Short mmCIF file of C-alpha atoms in Angstrom, two decimals:
data_model
loop_
_atom_site.label_atom_id
_atom_site.label_comp_id
_atom_site.label_asym_id
_atom_site.label_seq_id
_atom_site.Cartn_x
_atom_site.Cartn_y
_atom_site.Cartn_z
CA MET L 1 225.36 82.49 156.07
CA ARG L 2 224.41 80.66 158.83
CA PRO L 3 226.33 79.85 161.75
CA MET L 4 228.83 76.01 161.71
CA ASN L 5 229.94 75.53 165.44
CA LEU L 6 229.44 76.91 168.39
CA GLU L 7 232.30 79.33 167.81
CA GLU L 8 229.79 81.28 165.45
CA PHE L 9 227.47 81.69 166.75
CA VAL L 10 225.81 85.14 167.99
CA GLY L 11 224.00 85.43 170.71
CA GLN L 12 222.17 83.43 173.20
CA ASN L 13 225.44 83.61 176.34
CA HIS L 14 223.04 82.68 178.43
CA LEU L 15 223.28 78.59 176.73
CA LEU L 16 226.14 78.72 175.03
CA GLY L 17 228.67 81.16 176.64
CA GLU L 18 231.75 79.04 178.02
CA GLY L 19 230.96 76.16 181.10
CA ARG L 20 226.92 76.89 179.98
CA PRO L 21 224.75 74.28 180.59
CA LEU L 22 224.33 73.61 177.08
CA ARG L 23 227.87 74.43 175.78
CA ARG L 24 229.31 71.80 177.89
CA LEU L 25 226.69 69.09 177.08
CA LEU L 26 227.17 69.55 173.00
CA GLU L 27 230.95 69.96 173.98
CA ALA L 28 231.22 66.74 175.51
CA GLY L 29 228.67 64.85 171.74
CA GLN L 30 225.33 65.41 173.66
CA VAL L 31 222.36 66.45 173.02
CA PRO L 32 219.83 65.80 175.11
CA ASN L 33 215.87 65.23 174.39
CA CYS L 34 215.03 69.44 174.31
CA ILE L 35 212.58 72.25 173.62
CA LEU L 36 214.40 75.34 172.07
CA TYR L 37 211.23 78.45 172.94
CA GLY L 38 212.31 81.84 171.82
CA PRO L 39 210.90 84.38 169.99
CA PRO L 40 211.10 84.24 166.14
CA GLY L 41 214.51 85.01 165.32
CA SER L 42 216.00 84.09 168.26
CA GLY L 43 218.05 81.31 166.59
CA LYS L 44 216.79 78.14 167.52
CA THR L 45 216.45 76.64 163.73
CA THR L 46 219.73 77.57 163.59
CA LEU L 47 220.49 76.17 166.66
CA VAL L 48 219.59 73.19 166.08
CA ARG L 49 221.72 72.58 162.90
CA VAL L 50 224.38 73.70 164.88
CA MET L 51 223.96 71.15 167.51
CA ALA L 52 223.61 68.27 164.70
CA ASN L 53 226.77 69.41 163.17
CA VAL L 54 229.38 70.31 166.65
CA THR L 55 227.81 66.19 167.65
CA GLY L 56 228.64 64.66 164.43
CA ARG L 57 224.29 63.77 163.97
CA LYS L 58 222.43 63.10 161.62
CA LEU L 59 219.20 65.14 161.64
CA LEU L 60 216.23 64.85 160.00
CA GLU L 61 213.69 67.52 160.08
CA VAL L 62 209.90 67.39 159.92
CA ASN L 63 207.74 70.77 160.12
CA ALA L 64 204.63 69.98 162.65
CA VAL L 65 202.11 72.15 160.69
CA THR L 66 202.45 70.17 156.74
CA THR L 67 203.33 66.51 159.07
CA LYS L 68 200.60 63.23 159.51
CA VAL L 69 201.40 61.17 161.93
CA ALA L 70 202.16 58.57 158.94
CA GLN L 71 205.03 60.84 157.24
CA LEU L 72 205.89 60.89 161.66
CA ARG L 73 206.32 57.30 162.10
CA GLU L 74 208.44 57.68 159.24
CA VAL L 75 210.90 58.86 160.63
CA VAL L 76 210.43 57.52 163.28
CA ASP L 77 211.88 54.04 161.52
CA LEU L 78 214.66 55.96 160.24
CA ALA L 79 215.33 57.09 163.05
CA ARG L 80 215.58 53.84 164.83
CA ASN L 81 217.31 52.42 161.51
CA LEU L 82 219.96 54.84 161.65
CA LYS L 83 220.57 54.25 165.40
CA LYS L 84 221.12 50.20 165.27
CA ASN L 85 223.00 50.95 162.08
CA VAL L 86 225.47 53.91 162.91
CA GLY L 87 225.18 53.19 166.53
CA LYS L 88 224.59 56.15 167.67
CA SER L 89 220.94 58.42 167.78
CA ALA L 90 220.17 60.85 165.02
CA ILE L 91 218.03 63.43 165.89
CA VAL L 92 215.19 64.41 165.01
CA PHE L 93 213.45 68.41 164.68
CA VAL L 94 210.11 69.19 165.01
CA ASP L 95 209.59 73.00 164.17
CA GLU L 96 206.70 74.76 165.52
CA ILE L 97 206.64 71.82 167.55
CA TYR L 98 203.15 73.49 169.71
CA HIS L 99 201.27 72.64 166.23
CA PHE L 100 201.19 68.90 166.62
CA ASN L 101 198.06 67.79 168.63
CA LYS L 102 198.24 65.58 170.79
CA GLN L 103 197.95 61.83 168.71
CA GLN L 104 201.62 63.63 167.12
CA GLN L 105 202.90 64.44 170.00
CA ASN L 106 202.37 60.73 171.79
CA ALA L 107 203.79 59.45 168.69
CA LEU L 108 206.77 60.69 169.54
CA LEU L 109 207.30 59.42 173.42
CA PRO L 110 208.16 55.81 172.33
CA ALA L 111 211.10 56.73 170.67
CA VAL L 112 212.21 58.82 172.57
CA GLU L 113 211.92 56.44 176.20
CA ARG L 114 213.35 54.26 174.14
CA GLY L 115 216.34 56.34 173.13
CA ASP L 116 215.64 56.07 169.10
CA LEU L 117 215.71 59.76 168.65
CA ILE L 118 217.36 62.76 170.06
CA LEU L 119 213.48 65.12 169.98
CA VAL L 120 214.57 68.44 169.63
CA GLY L 121 211.75 71.18 169.16
CA THR L 122 211.32 74.89 168.67
CA THR L 123 207.71 76.95 169.13
CA THR L 124 207.05 80.49 169.48
CA GLU L 125 204.72 79.62 172.49
CA ASN L 126 205.04 79.03 175.73
CA PRO L 127 205.97 75.04 175.84
CA TYR L 128 205.09 74.87 179.47
CA PHE L 129 201.65 74.65 177.88
CA GLU L 130 201.30 73.77 174.63
CA ILE L 131 203.45 70.68 175.12
CA ASN L 132 202.10 67.47 175.58
CA LYS L 133 203.10 66.88 179.76
CA THR L 134 204.14 63.61 179.31
CA LEU L 135 206.83 64.54 176.35
CA LEU L 136 207.92 68.20 178.42
CA SER L 137 208.41 65.85 181.23
CA ARG L 138 210.99 63.95 179.22
CA ALA L 139 212.71 66.86 177.35
CA LEU L 140 214.41 69.99 178.91
CA VAL L 141 213.23 72.97 178.03
CA PHE L 142 216.05 75.94 176.84
CA GLU L 143 214.36 79.78 176.48
CA LEU L 144 215.82 81.45 173.56
CA LYS L 145 216.15 85.23 173.71
CA PRO L 146 215.16 88.24 171.57
#
């Protein structure tokens, strides 16, 4: 059974402990554009789900291995419509974001810049080498420990 809130999430105290930066943001209802970087099994996917649950945001999931640019644009359009109709940005969760090529990463950029969505990507690879620099400059990087 996966944790549903911050109290149930075990580990990653450097990010989620009392008074730590990510915890303070989430408790204030804010989710930054971010990349969660860490080894398999470190809780990246679980943390994304907790982030959505704690802040009451819709979670739209995309797997970078199987998603094409056209499908990605559909998700971006859905997120834009959700923000327009609900007034709150959805979290677009891109699992294994390092698998996206430059064109796919660039397809996210306008929506991220406009605030149409909140981008949360996960990766086991160093994001400073694998993620488009322009996209990376608009996101915080949080490293999860094993």
